[in-house]
Structures are given as C-alpha cells and as structure tokens.
Amino acid sequence: MDKDPVYEYEYPDLEPQGSKIEAEVIPPCDPTADDRLYHICITAISVVVMLILAILARRMKVGDRQKGLPGLLSPVNFLDHTQHKGLAVAVFGVLLCKLWGLLISPNPLPFTTDPQNKQNWVILGVFYYPALYYPLLACGTLHNKVGYVLGSLLSWTHFGILVWQKIDCPKTPLIHKYYSLFSSLPQIACLAFLSFQYPLLLFKGLNGTEKNNVTEDLNSSYYRDYVRKIFSKKESTKISTSSTDKPKIPQRIIDAVKLYIYTPEDAFRFPLKLAITGVVSFITLYQVGLLLISVVVPPLQMARMGVDEDVANLLAGFRIVLSPDKHEVVRIVVYYMWCVEVCYISAMTLSGLVNLALLMRSMVLHRSNLKGLYRGDIYNVYNCQRSIRASRPALVCWMGYTSFTAAHICIGMMIQTMVFFLCLLIAVFLVIIPILYRQNLILLQMLWSMWPFWLMILLAVLIQHITARFCFIKKTGGTQDLDNRGNLFLLTYLLFPVNVLIGVIVALWRLIITALFNIVHMGRMDISLLNRNVEAFDPAYRCYAHYLKIEVSQSHPVMKAFCGMLLQSVGQDGKSGQRSRDAEEGIQLVQQEKKQHKVSTAKRARGHWQLLYTLVNNPSLVGTRKHFQRQTAESVLNGSLNRSTREGSKKEAETAASN
C-alpha cells in the first residue's frame, strides 16, 4: 500500500541529542579582584583626584569669569566644535555600558546584595556611576600635565581591573554564560581608548605641541575657514541644459546610496553632542542586539535539543497528528523549531542593519539641517517659521537629546525585531514551506478560491487607467484637458461600487505601510512620525527641533568667527580702533594681505557691501547687530528680516556706499 503523501516529507537531518538534556550550570564566580573592594578603593581614589584638580583649578585661571571649583564643575564644553571629542565620547560610552548593566544585573550596586530593595539601589546607581566616572572626564578639563597624569592613572586602573575580572570570570550565570563578557566589550574598548589618549595628551604637553588655551574655541581657524568658504562660493547664474535632464538609473542609485554614507567635510565639524549621540546609538544597538540574542536563542536551542517522542502524545491531545510514526513527528517538530530559530535570528539581524543604515542617514541629515539653519533657511528645515533662540524647553531638550536617542533606539529595535519576526514566521510557515513541500497550502488556496474577486479588481483598475490615458485626456496646444466628459461621468457612476472595494484594499495597504514606516523609523528623532500640521505632538521630533535651536543660536560659526576677531583686536596699540571696525565689516576674513595705511572711501564702501552680503547669507546674525537690538521684536522674525526691515537695511547700505 502506498503511503499517504502527507507523511512523505523530507526534512534535514536535525535529530535531537537525546530525551534528557542537562543544562550547563554556571556557578557564581568571584574574581580575584573583588568588585566590592575595588569600588570602595576607586571611589576613594576618585575623591582624592577631584580634590587635587580643585586645588589646581584654584591656582590657575580657568576662564575669564570662572575660577576654582565652578570652572572645574564644567568638564567639557558641549558647544565647542573645535575641541578633541574622543575623551567625552569614550566616557559617555563607559557610562552607558555601566547603566545598561545596572538594569540587567540582579545586584545593581557592588556594595550590597539585597534583592528586596533592588529598585532603590537602581535609583542610587543612576547617580553613583556618573559621579564615579566623572574624574575620567574632569582630568582633561584644565589642559594641565598633572591632570593628564591623573587621567592616565585612573583610566589604566579602570581598564586593568575590568580586564582582570573578565579573565578570571569569563562565564557568569547572568542570562547566558558569555553574556557578561560580550556586554563589557564596548566598555573595555572605551577604557582602552582613554588609557591610550591620556598618555598621548601628556606626551604632547611635554613636547609643547598640546594647546593649553581654554579659549581655543574662538581662536580656532575652523570658524574663519568656514566664513572664507562662504565668500569663496561662486553662485552660477546659468543653468546648464544637462542639469535639467533626468539622471540615468546607475547615477540615481549612486545618489541614493550617498544619502546613507556620511563623508566628512573640511569646512564643517560635527557638534560634540551629535558625536556623542552617534557613538551612544551604536553601543545601544550592540547591547540591545546582544540581549535579544542571549535571551531567546539559547532557550530555543535547548528546547529543540530536548524534543522527544512524548511530543507526539502532546500534539495528539490537541488532535494534531503529524505522522503515525513518533520518530517522524520528532523530526518534523525539530525542523519547525529550527525554522523559528532562523526566523528570529534573521529578524534581529535585519532590525540591526536597518537601524544602522538609518543612523548613517541621520548623520547626513544632521549636517544638512545645521548648515541650512546656519544660512537662515529655517522654513526648509522646520517647514514653518520658528524662533532660533535659547529658551527653557529648548535647553531642557538639548540636555536630554543624547539620552532620549539611546532610549528610542532601544525601544524601536525591540519592536522592530518582534514585528519582523512575526512577518517572517507568516512568510515561512504559510508560504515558503507549503510551496517547497506542496502541502498545507492554506493561504494560497484561500487566495486562489477568491480569483473572481481579484480578477474583477484587476480589470476595474486597468479599465480606469486605460480609458483615462486614451479616452478621457486630450492634448491641445501643448496642454492636457478632459475629453468625452459624458462617458467619463457615466464610467465614474458605474464603477462606484467596485471602487469602494478597491478603497478597502487601499485602506488596508495604507495601514500596513504606515505601521511599518513608523516602526522602522521609531529610533530616529530627526524626522517626525506625524503629519507636518501635528508634528508638534511628536515629543521626539520636538526634542530634536529644540536641540537644533540651542546648537545654532550658541555655536554659529560666523558668530564665533566674529567674536574671535573682536577678542584678537582688543588690547592692540595704535590702530586698535581701526582693526575693530575692520573686524566688524569682515575685511580681515577675506584679505590675504594686511595693509596698514589709511582706508579709503572706496574700501570702506566695499566693506559695507561685504557686511551686507554676510548678513543676507546669514540672516540669523541680524539680531546680534547693535542697532537691531534697539528695535522691536517684529523687525526680526525667526532670525530673518521682515520685508520692511530688509528694505531699510538695503537703503542703509546704499547710503553708506554712496557716502
């Protein structure tokens, strides 16, 4: 007798290892360098380091207005685009890894093992770890050799003890035996960078190549180079005919790929907050991906290896008979569980790659938005008129932008993994496997049974497109107009019921597309998931919009170039007044040779025109002009001149030029 074709499956050889699977028991490991003793010692050392830095800060002038401890309490200037970003980025990376372990570990703090008050210890740890790693960042504040020595000792201590502990105890019972080891790799990398960077800064300081001036921000040539690039741009007035042609498909593909690849520019430097956000986002992707793999995949593998013939009796209790042979049932179940495991790993990998691509896209868009706001192009960035100035909500959003980004990426990646996993399960078990084995074609049979409906929908759509193309549109005099309006109205009436059914399909498709788009872009704060008219209700995008306000209003390159030149002109003997006027008019930014003789009327007029050119290309600087500060707030809207004010400025410049 022939066998039933239902039982003639050919599955891969994925035999279970046995009916009794003993899970590997990882005993608690106590490293030679006791964690509790280490934290007590390193906390005391950190306090001593802070006292030494405070004494040094009292003996040296930290800034024009800050001396001593107040200057020390600002570890890094987050609004300085010219400083070395490595120290701050590495410390934030270490802090993020410790805070991630704080939420996962059963003992949040090494000082206690009380599981009953874990929530209170977590709250305490949220403030303890930033204070513990603060000296690592504060050692570079004073730009002093002693600070670099202390920073080297601290970073070496943290790095050495952590590596020592991981070598002593590579396996831990937390989630997975190697989870703790792999989770600490970003922290080890950041501490290794600090252990290398602080000695490098000390070596540069001993050789005299390290800059100790804390006002280096305004003295940097970056801002002057930025302004020179603005003046050197040549706007083409003629549009070539080749630019109006559509690019070919290979060129369009290359342009699309470039949108996701960040390439550095000489005349633009990323703000420190965005650099920290980029590294923190990457570490968050790694930590979330590692957690999702460690929590789900090992239990699935253990369950697959533990399947035995009892599973046939379990399925029979639910009236599910896969095969009369119990051994064949075991093979089928093991194969299906292996498919589930593959779907989950694929979903998590796809989610990680999507978030990584979107992170690269965000970096490109950040630069585009900042450069647009530097030019005063507010409407194209925000799609509405906004005031570019510091405010209370803007400052709060600026402070929490990096933290909010990490949280959104964490939640977004988890949701994406679950959604992608469900989609892959549906595709594998309802489409791919039934097609491969030509059995259980439930979904395909259901769709095939509705073929008259799908044929009607297809014909209705084709009829409307074909008739609209050849019957109802005519070209006359180079323009298009409606034709055969009577037949058009008749067809519209007749197809009304069919279009209702088409509308249901379109609505479902719209729901799916909208949900997938919002889920995929959940981790991005630089775009709104809501319509432009209601994007103010999107808290993530609102935070990003306020963050840009602080960055642009406080770190505008043209403004800092102007302020730096004013500082350079202060204290000059003889012609200091003339140099101040030259700095205001922007002459020093474009002159390659400084001439000391008296400025003629023509040169003064040219300087006024250059000042006008600078203000036109940077409208956000208009509000900083002295005579505009005396005017009403209506004269300057969102960093841009009103029409009447702009005309008055042009008349003023023309009068100055004629004089």
XYZ file of C-alpha atoms in Angstrom:
659
model
C 0.000 0.000 0.000
C 1.283 3.444 -0.877
C 1.950 5.842 1.907
C -0.106 8.949 2.369
C 1.736 11.824 0.668
C 1.161 13.908 3.784
C 3.724 11.730 5.588
C 6.360 11.753 2.851
C 8.157 14.900 3.992
C 11.903 15.065 3.552
C 13.382 17.134 6.380
C 17.015 18.000 7.067
C 18.893 15.799 9.473
C 18.213 17.747 12.677
C 17.998 14.863 15.104
C 17.605 15.736 18.799
C 20.552 14.922 21.022
C 18.543 12.843 23.462
C 15.497 12.822 25.646
C 17.341 14.134 28.682
C 19.243 17.359 28.213
C 21.130 18.633 31.197
C 21.593 22.376 31.105
C 25.064 23.627 31.902
C 25.095 25.065 35.396
C 27.359 28.087 35.751
C 28.259 28.633 39.407
C 28.690 32.179 40.687
C 32.226 33.377 40.094
C 34.155 35.582 42.495
C 37.106 37.232 40.721
C 40.415 37.719 42.466
C 39.904 41.473 42.245
C 36.810 41.669 44.421
C 34.268 44.040 42.891
C 33.118 45.461 46.215
C 36.634 46.205 47.430
C 37.537 47.625 44.039
C 34.636 50.091 44.070
C 35.459 51.220 47.598
C 39.071 51.891 46.638
C 38.324 53.517 43.267
C 35.690 55.769 44.864
C 38.236 56.990 47.416
C 40.830 57.482 44.673
C 38.328 59.442 42.581
C 37.575 61.749 45.518
C 41.310 62.377 46.007
C 41.728 63.105 42.296
C 38.866 65.609 42.405
C 40.452 67.372 45.399
C 43.770 67.621 43.572
C 42.051 69.018 40.476
C 40.157 71.524 42.633
C 43.432 72.767 44.171
C 44.983 73.082 40.713
C 41.914 74.923 39.452
C 42.283 77.477 42.244
C 45.848 78.227 41.206
C 45.196 78.740 37.535
C 42.732 80.820 35.635
C 40.197 78.515 34.060
C 38.301 81.193 32.168
C 37.616 84.864 32.031
C 34.827 84.615 34.592
C 35.363 81.274 36.273
C 37.963 80.380 38.820
C 38.443 77.392 41.031
C 35.711 74.865 41.616
C 32.992 76.471 39.415
C 35.288 76.126 36.421
C 36.066 72.521 37.313
C 32.398 71.562 37.523
C 32.083 72.054 33.766
C 34.022 69.018 32.497
C 33.598 69.697 28.798
C 32.268 72.474 26.605
C 29.464 70.758 24.706
C 29.072 73.808 22.442
C 32.703 73.814 21.278
C 33.024 72.309 17.795
C 36.823 72.504 17.664
C 37.865 70.502 20.708
C 39.021 66.900 20.770
C 35.873 64.788 21.061
C 37.487 61.464 21.956
C 37.607 61.872 25.745
C 33.953 62.842 26.129
C 32.754 60.196 23.668
C 34.705 57.431 25.448
C 33.492 58.429 28.927
C 29.875 58.524 27.766
C 30.360 55.089 26.217
C 31.690 53.680 29.503
C 28.832 55.272 31.416
C 26.207 53.831 29.059
C 27.626 50.303 29.434
C 27.538 50.565 33.228
C 23.981 51.899 33.225
C 22.938 49.061 30.913
C 24.436 46.523 33.304
C 22.735 48.353 36.165
C 19.313 47.425 34.762
C 20.226 43.830 33.863
C 22.270 42.750 36.870
C 20.442 41.300 39.914
C 22.784 43.341 42.131
C 22.753 46.913 40.783
C 25.489 48.098 43.140
C 28.521 46.094 44.280
C 28.148 47.384 47.838
C 25.047 45.326 48.563
C 23.360 42.056 47.597
C 19.895 42.904 48.943
C 17.371 41.740 46.291
C 14.339 43.152 48.122
C 15.248 46.812 47.630
C 16.592 46.499 44.085
C 14.554 49.443 42.856
C 16.090 51.763 45.443
C 19.603 50.537 44.624
C 18.957 51.123 40.909
C 17.917 54.706 41.647
C 21.070 55.180 43.707
C 23.197 53.620 40.962
C 21.824 56.041 38.375
C 23.608 58.818 40.272
C 26.567 56.789 41.560
C 28.106 55.747 38.247
C 28.107 59.263 36.674
C 29.887 60.514 39.784
C 32.332 57.582 39.699
C 33.416 58.183 36.104
C 33.294 61.981 36.294
C 37.026 62.284 37.193
C 37.911 60.467 33.948
C 36.415 63.410 32.068
C 37.443 66.135 34.522
C 41.137 65.269 34.229
C 41.164 66.756 30.744
C 39.357 69.960 31.748
C 42.338 72.011 32.874
C 44.618 71.071 29.943
C 47.299 70.518 32.565
C 50.072 67.909 32.700
C 49.067 66.912 36.229
C 45.524 66.325 35.020
C 46.788 64.146 32.189
C 48.874 62.103 34.630
C 45.885 61.589 36.929
C 43.691 60.719 33.945
C 46.233 58.150 32.778
C 46.362 56.518 36.205
C 42.576 56.430 36.538
C 41.986 55.039 33.045
C 44.714 52.408 33.488
C 43.184 51.364 36.820
C 39.648 51.038 35.430
C 40.879 49.226 32.327
C 43.249 46.864 34.158
C 40.752 45.828 36.848
C 37.968 45.244 34.315
C 40.165 43.074 32.077
C 41.445 41.223 35.145
C 37.898 40.447 36.285
C 36.815 39.217 32.844
C 39.863 36.956 32.549
C 39.188 35.484 35.997
C 35.456 35.009 35.354
C 34.648 34.768 31.637
C 31.485 32.769 32.432
C 28.664 34.078 34.614
C 25.128 32.766 35.300
C 23.598 36.067 34.134
C 21.222 35.369 31.161
C 23.903 33.436 29.244
C 27.299 32.197 30.303
C 29.131 34.597 27.990
C 26.661 37.498 28.072
C 28.560 39.462 30.715
C 31.817 39.079 28.772
C 30.406 40.223 25.435
C 28.400 43.008 27.075
C 31.578 44.504 28.557
C 33.452 44.659 25.218
C 32.330 48.252 24.386
C 33.310 49.331 27.905
C 36.729 47.701 27.524
C 37.207 49.421 24.149
C 36.313 52.865 25.574
C 38.612 52.424 28.577
C 41.406 51.226 26.297
C 40.971 54.401 24.235
C 41.181 56.557 27.371
C 44.262 54.622 28.522
C 45.917 55.497 25.238
C 44.602 59.050 24.809
C 45.624 60.486 28.181
C 49.292 59.422 27.858
C 49.249 60.806 24.308
C 47.990 64.179 25.570
C 50.657 64.107 28.300
C 53.340 63.393 25.710
C 52.123 66.307 23.571
C 52.102 68.549 26.645
C 55.695 67.657 27.489
C 56.743 68.388 23.910
C 54.834 71.669 23.849
C 52.518 70.639 20.995
C 49.366 70.437 23.131
C 47.321 73.641 23.262
C 46.604 74.735 26.819
C 44.453 77.734 25.960
C 40.906 77.137 27.131
C 39.670 79.893 24.769
C 40.886 77.814 21.849
C 37.292 77.634 20.619
C 37.211 81.275 19.485
C 40.863 81.269 18.452
C 40.459 78.232 16.219
C 40.886 78.688 12.493
C 37.859 76.455 11.830
C 35.377 79.333 12.053
C 37.455 81.624 9.850
C 37.832 78.821 7.305
C 34.067 78.351 7.353
C 33.483 82.022 6.586
C 36.165 82.018 3.884
C 34.363 79.133 2.212
C 31.142 81.151 2.248
C 32.851 84.063 0.497
C 34.632 81.788 -1.972
C 31.417 80.194 -3.229
C 30.606 81.225 -6.763
C 26.917 81.080 -7.488
C 26.263 80.023 -11.048
C 23.583 82.131 -12.719
C 23.311 79.948 -15.785
C 21.565 76.608 -15.635
C 23.088 74.070 -17.938
C 20.795 72.045 -20.136
C 22.375 68.832 -18.915
C 21.283 69.547 -15.335
C 17.638 69.595 -16.428
C 17.878 66.111 -17.873
C 16.902 63.196 -15.695
C 19.926 61.272 -14.407
C 20.299 57.718 -15.545
C 19.397 54.776 -13.338
C 23.014 53.973 -12.248
C 23.555 57.595 -11.266
C 20.278 57.669 -9.357
C 21.306 54.530 -7.463
C 24.674 56.079 -6.598
C 22.975 59.268 -5.389
C 20.579 57.232 -3.246
C 23.462 55.321 -1.650
C 25.311 58.584 -0.913
C 22.345 59.703 1.184
C 23.235 56.931 3.653
C 27.010 57.418 3.668
C 28.456 60.216 5.766
C 31.581 61.728 4.253
C 33.488 64.337 6.309
C 33.849 67.888 5.042
C 36.791 70.154 5.781
C 34.657 73.230 6.411
C 32.162 71.528 8.720
C 32.677 69.830 12.062
C 30.042 67.880 13.911
C 28.891 69.271 17.277
C 30.161 67.344 20.279
C 26.652 66.341 21.355
C 25.974 64.754 17.965
C 29.302 62.907 18.042
C 28.452 61.511 21.482
C 24.955 60.648 20.263
C 26.354 58.691 17.315
C 28.650 56.548 19.480
C 25.994 56.057 22.157
C 23.498 54.965 19.486
C 25.935 52.418 18.076
C 26.662 50.986 21.533
C 22.911 50.819 22.222
C 22.380 48.841 19.013
C 25.081 46.388 20.092
C 23.761 45.979 23.635
C 20.122 45.529 22.588
C 21.054 43.054 19.851
C 23.211 41.058 22.255
C 20.413 40.984 24.830
C 17.789 39.855 22.299
C 20.039 37.046 21.087
C 21.093 35.899 24.560
C 17.567 35.845 25.982
C 15.804 33.946 23.176
C 18.217 31.863 21.078
C 19.828 29.636 23.790
C 16.434 28.583 25.248
C 15.188 27.787 21.739
C 18.235 25.631 21.104
C 17.795 23.831 24.424
C 14.119 23.208 23.666
C 14.915 21.895 20.189
C 17.548 19.502 21.517
C 15.180 18.270 24.234
C 12.335 17.217 21.926
C 11.497 13.506 22.322
C 8.681 11.144 21.353
C 6.443 12.480 24.116
C 5.742 15.484 21.899
C 3.635 13.182 19.666
C 1.359 12.382 22.611
C 1.158 16.083 23.488
C 0.065 17.002 19.970
C -2.373 14.108 19.873
C -4.084 15.612 22.916
C -4.874 18.640 20.738
C -5.983 16.335 17.878
C -2.897 17.206 15.826
C -1.429 14.159 14.104
C 1.642 14.956 12.039
C 2.537 11.335 11.365
C 1.716 7.870 12.706
C 5.437 7.376 13.313
C 6.516 9.115 16.528
C 10.109 9.352 15.326
C 8.876 11.200 12.225
C 6.861 13.536 14.461
C 10.033 14.356 16.388
C 11.864 15.198 13.149
C 9.014 17.465 11.989
C 8.837 19.334 15.304
C 12.616 19.765 15.460
C 12.642 21.091 11.906
C 9.863 23.594 12.655
C 11.634 24.794 15.785
C 14.820 25.244 13.773
C 12.831 27.376 11.311
C 11.540 29.505 14.193
C 15.101 29.998 15.426
C 16.290 31.017 11.957
C 13.372 33.461 11.618
C 14.186 35.097 14.942
C 17.896 35.494 14.219
C 17.086 36.863 10.757
C 14.586 39.338 12.231
C 17.072 40.578 14.824
C 19.826 40.900 12.202
C 17.512 42.761 9.832
C 16.478 45.121 12.623
C 20.123 45.850 13.473
C 21.060 46.532 9.854
C 18.037 48.790 9.341
C 18.850 50.823 12.446
C 22.497 51.082 11.409
C 21.516 52.380 7.967
C 19.074 54.860 9.498
C 21.784 56.016 11.912
C 24.057 56.800 8.967
C 21.195 58.601 7.252
C 20.591 60.656 10.393
C 24.224 61.776 10.427
C 23.871 63.099 6.874
C 20.574 64.814 7.698
C 22.013 66.397 10.868
C 24.713 68.106 8.828
C 22.222 69.255 6.209
C 19.895 70.728 8.847
C 22.699 72.512 10.683
C 24.116 74.026 7.508
C 20.637 75.104 6.474
C 19.989 76.830 9.792
C 23.418 78.471 9.639
C 22.277 80.047 6.360
C 18.999 81.124 7.951
C 16.979 78.646 5.875
C 14.525 77.999 8.679
C 11.448 77.168 6.628
C 13.093 74.340 4.681
C 14.298 72.700 7.907
C 11.191 73.133 10.049
C 8.588 73.792 7.310
C 7.346 76.679 9.428
C 8.604 79.900 10.954
C 10.358 79.329 14.265
C 12.357 81.484 16.602
C 16.023 80.431 16.718
C 16.925 81.477 20.225
C 17.538 79.856 23.586
C 14.515 79.088 25.725
C 13.592 76.940 28.692
C 12.068 73.997 26.746
C 14.837 74.204 24.143
C 17.523 73.979 26.821
C 15.820 71.026 28.541
C 15.555 69.160 25.226
C 19.183 69.961 24.392
C 20.333 68.480 27.715
C 18.438 65.215 27.221
C 18.812 64.727 23.460
C 21.555 62.079 23.640
C 19.762 60.106 26.351
C 16.437 60.268 24.524
C 18.073 58.975 21.345
C 19.503 55.936 23.127
C 16.117 55.159 24.696
C 14.264 55.474 21.379
C 16.741 53.198 19.618
C 16.407 50.607 22.380
C 12.599 50.536 22.285
C 12.497 50.810 18.491
C 14.850 47.891 17.931
C 12.851 45.639 20.249
C 9.578 46.470 18.495
C 11.161 46.047 15.065
C 12.545 42.643 15.983
C 9.135 41.393 17.138
C 7.340 42.724 14.049
C 9.944 41.376 11.622
C 9.850 38.040 13.449
C 6.067 37.734 13.042
C 6.279 38.705 9.367
C 8.979 36.105 8.711
C 7.002 33.432 10.557
C 3.968 34.099 8.375
C 6.072 34.066 5.228
C 7.928 30.851 6.155
C 5.108 28.726 7.545
C 2.262 29.898 5.300
C 4.115 30.489 2.027
C 7.665 29.116 1.728
C 7.376 25.725 3.452
C 3.994 24.876 1.865
C 5.362 25.726 -1.587
C 8.557 23.719 -1.065
C 6.706 20.608 0.107
C 3.481 21.260 -1.846
C 1.419 20.576 1.242
C -0.813 22.659 3.546
C -1.233 25.465 1.011
C -3.871 27.075 3.213
C -3.152 30.708 2.438
C -2.569 30.144 -1.255
C -5.699 28.030 -1.571
C -7.711 30.737 0.155
C -6.403 33.383 -2.218
C -6.984 31.112 -5.223
C -10.570 30.472 -4.205
C -11.157 34.242 -4.468
C -9.806 34.533 -8.000
C -13.033 36.029 -9.440
C -12.816 38.848 -6.917
C -9.141 39.575 -7.677
C -9.836 39.409 -11.421
C -12.658 41.927 -11.050
C -10.426 44.282 -9.054
C -7.604 43.980 -11.595
C -9.895 44.608 -14.577
C -11.531 47.600 -12.888
C -8.154 49.202 -12.194
C -6.901 48.514 -15.729
C -10.068 49.872 -17.328
C -9.829 53.131 -15.389
C -6.165 53.650 -16.226
C -6.508 52.729 -19.906
C -9.593 54.858 -20.505
C -8.037 57.778 -18.620
C -4.956 57.505 -20.809
C -6.550 57.094 -24.234
C -10.178 58.280 -23.988
C -10.615 60.967 -21.359
C -7.450 63.066 -21.750
C -6.598 65.034 -24.879
C -3.596 67.171 -25.732
C -4.327 70.527 -27.310
C -1.736 73.249 -27.787
C 0.835 71.579 -25.599
C -1.583 71.248 -22.664
C -3.811 68.455 -21.425
C -7.546 68.717 -20.903
C -10.526 66.457 -20.295
C -12.377 64.850 -23.212
C -15.536 62.774 -23.558
C -16.886 64.111 -20.307
C -20.240 62.385 -20.705
C -18.652 58.952 -20.928
C -16.315 59.885 -18.060
C -19.251 60.713 -15.781
C -21.048 57.513 -16.786
C -17.990 55.328 -16.061
C -17.494 57.081 -12.722
C -21.057 56.199 -11.704
C -20.867 52.590 -12.884
C -17.556 51.866 -11.153
C -18.590 53.392 -7.817
C -19.321 50.025 -6.071
C -16.136 48.471 -7.410
C -14.092 51.465 -6.271
C -15.484 51.014 -2.758
C -13.965 47.521 -2.688
C -10.709 48.867 -4.131
C -10.752 51.528 -1.419
C -10.932 48.856 1.289
C -7.810 47.203 -0.118
C -6.063 50.578 -0.390
C -7.003 51.400 3.224
C -5.548 48.109 4.475
C -2.403 48.671 2.450
C -2.137 52.210 3.826
C -2.447 50.870 7.365
C 0.320 48.321 6.775
C 2.661 50.834 5.117
C 2.097 53.464 7.811
C 2.666 50.965 10.620
C 5.843 49.593 9.036
C 7.195 53.084 8.357
C 6.618 54.244 11.930
C 8.049 51.047 13.383
C 11.162 51.195 11.183
C 11.781 54.886 11.972
C 10.958 54.603 15.675
C 14.592 55.103 16.647
C 15.033 58.305 14.620
C 14.309 61.611 16.326
C 15.280 63.823 13.380
C 12.074 63.075 11.478
C 8.502 63.270 12.687
C 6.243 60.232 12.592
C 3.216 62.539 12.389
C 1.901 64.879 9.735
C 3.538 68.283 9.351
C 0.488 70.011 10.808
C 0.604 67.983 14.036
C 4.334 67.261 14.328
C 4.417 69.379 17.485
C 2.675 66.461 19.237
C 5.611 64.169 18.402
C 7.777 64.517 21.540
C 10.879 63.007 19.926
C 10.885 65.350 16.924
C 10.024 68.291 19.152
C 13.101 67.483 21.244
C 15.261 67.368 18.111
C 13.879 70.697 16.840
C 14.659 72.389 20.165
C 18.107 70.795 20.205
C 18.932 72.412 16.861
C 17.840 75.794 18.211
C 20.426 75.685 21.007
C 23.209 74.429 18.730
C 22.606 77.091 16.081
C 21.969 80.022 18.427
C 25.005 79.287 20.617
C 27.530 77.816 18.150
C 27.009 79.639 14.867
C 30.395 79.566 13.045
C 30.012 83.094 11.641
C 29.141 84.474 15.063
C 32.125 82.752 16.677
C 34.457 83.919 13.919
C 33.275 87.477 14.516
C 33.681 87.184 18.297
C 37.141 85.651 17.916
C 38.290 88.536 15.749
C 36.959 91.043 18.250
C 38.964 89.344 21.002
C 42.073 89.470 18.848
C 41.598 93.190 18.232
C 41.249 94.051 21.955
C 44.378 95.457 23.551
C 46.136 96.415 20.338
C 48.065 99.674 20.441
C 47.881 102.427 17.861
C 45.314 101.231 15.370
C 43.139 99.087 17.615
C 40.047 101.166 16.801
C 40.596 100.720 13.090
C 41.114 96.973 13.497
C 37.837 96.704 15.451
C 35.977 98.360 12.587
C 37.699 96.055 10.128
C 36.675 93.042 12.225
C 33.036 94.199 12.226
C 32.960 94.663 8.483
C 34.527 91.242 7.792
C 37.525 92.621 5.897
C 40.032 90.520 7.811
C 38.254 87.347 6.730
C 38.865 87.922 3.040
C 42.040 89.968 2.962
C 45.156 87.911 2.352
C 47.496 90.876 2.871
C 47.004 93.298 5.770
C 47.721 96.874 4.763
C 48.492 99.427 7.457
C 47.832 102.692 5.543
C 44.632 104.736 5.795
C 41.477 103.128 4.447
C 39.988 104.987 1.513
C 36.313 105.731 0.961
C 36.052 103.068 -1.745
C 37.420 100.391 0.553
C 35.060 101.461 3.322
C 32.129 101.218 0.931
C 33.294 97.792 -0.231
C 33.452 96.728 3.401
C 29.833 97.790 3.892
C 28.778 95.773 0.870
C 30.650 92.736 2.202
C 28.891 93.196 5.529
C 25.558 93.313 3.703
C 26.471 90.133 1.782
C 27.309 88.369 5.039
C 24.007 89.372 6.651
C 21.973 88.339 3.600
C 23.560 84.864 3.572
C 23.313 84.550 7.377
C 20.014 86.215 8.426
C 20.219 84.676 11.893
C 23.091 87.094 12.680
C 20.938 90.164 12.096
C 19.539 90.030 15.609
C 23.032 90.364 17.075
C 23.607 93.763 15.394
C 23.584 96.585 17.913
C 21.118 98.883 16.152
C 18.718 95.972 15.549
C 18.684 95.077 19.241
C 17.128 98.502 19.908
C 14.274 97.782 17.501
C 11.046 95.940 18.232
C 10.815 92.159 18.106
C 8.649 92.336 14.969
C 11.571 93.603 12.895
C 13.366 90.256 13.186
C 11.266 87.117 12.720
C 12.956 83.765 13.279
C 16.373 85.188 12.582
C 15.188 86.668 9.251
C 14.424 90.267 8.473
C 10.879 91.347 7.713
C 10.354 92.847 4.311
C 10.260 96.440 5.559
C 13.322 95.925 7.749
C 15.230 94.211 4.938
C 14.457 97.112 2.602
C 15.616 99.550 5.270
C 18.911 97.658 5.609
C 19.461 97.806 1.861
C 18.775 101.553 1.840
C 21.178 101.997 4.738
C 23.889 100.063 2.919
C 23.283 102.017 -0.288
C 23.537 105.286 1.617
C 26.777 104.156 3.242
C 28.149 103.077 -0.145
C 27.275 106.419 -1.743
C 28.973 108.267 1.084
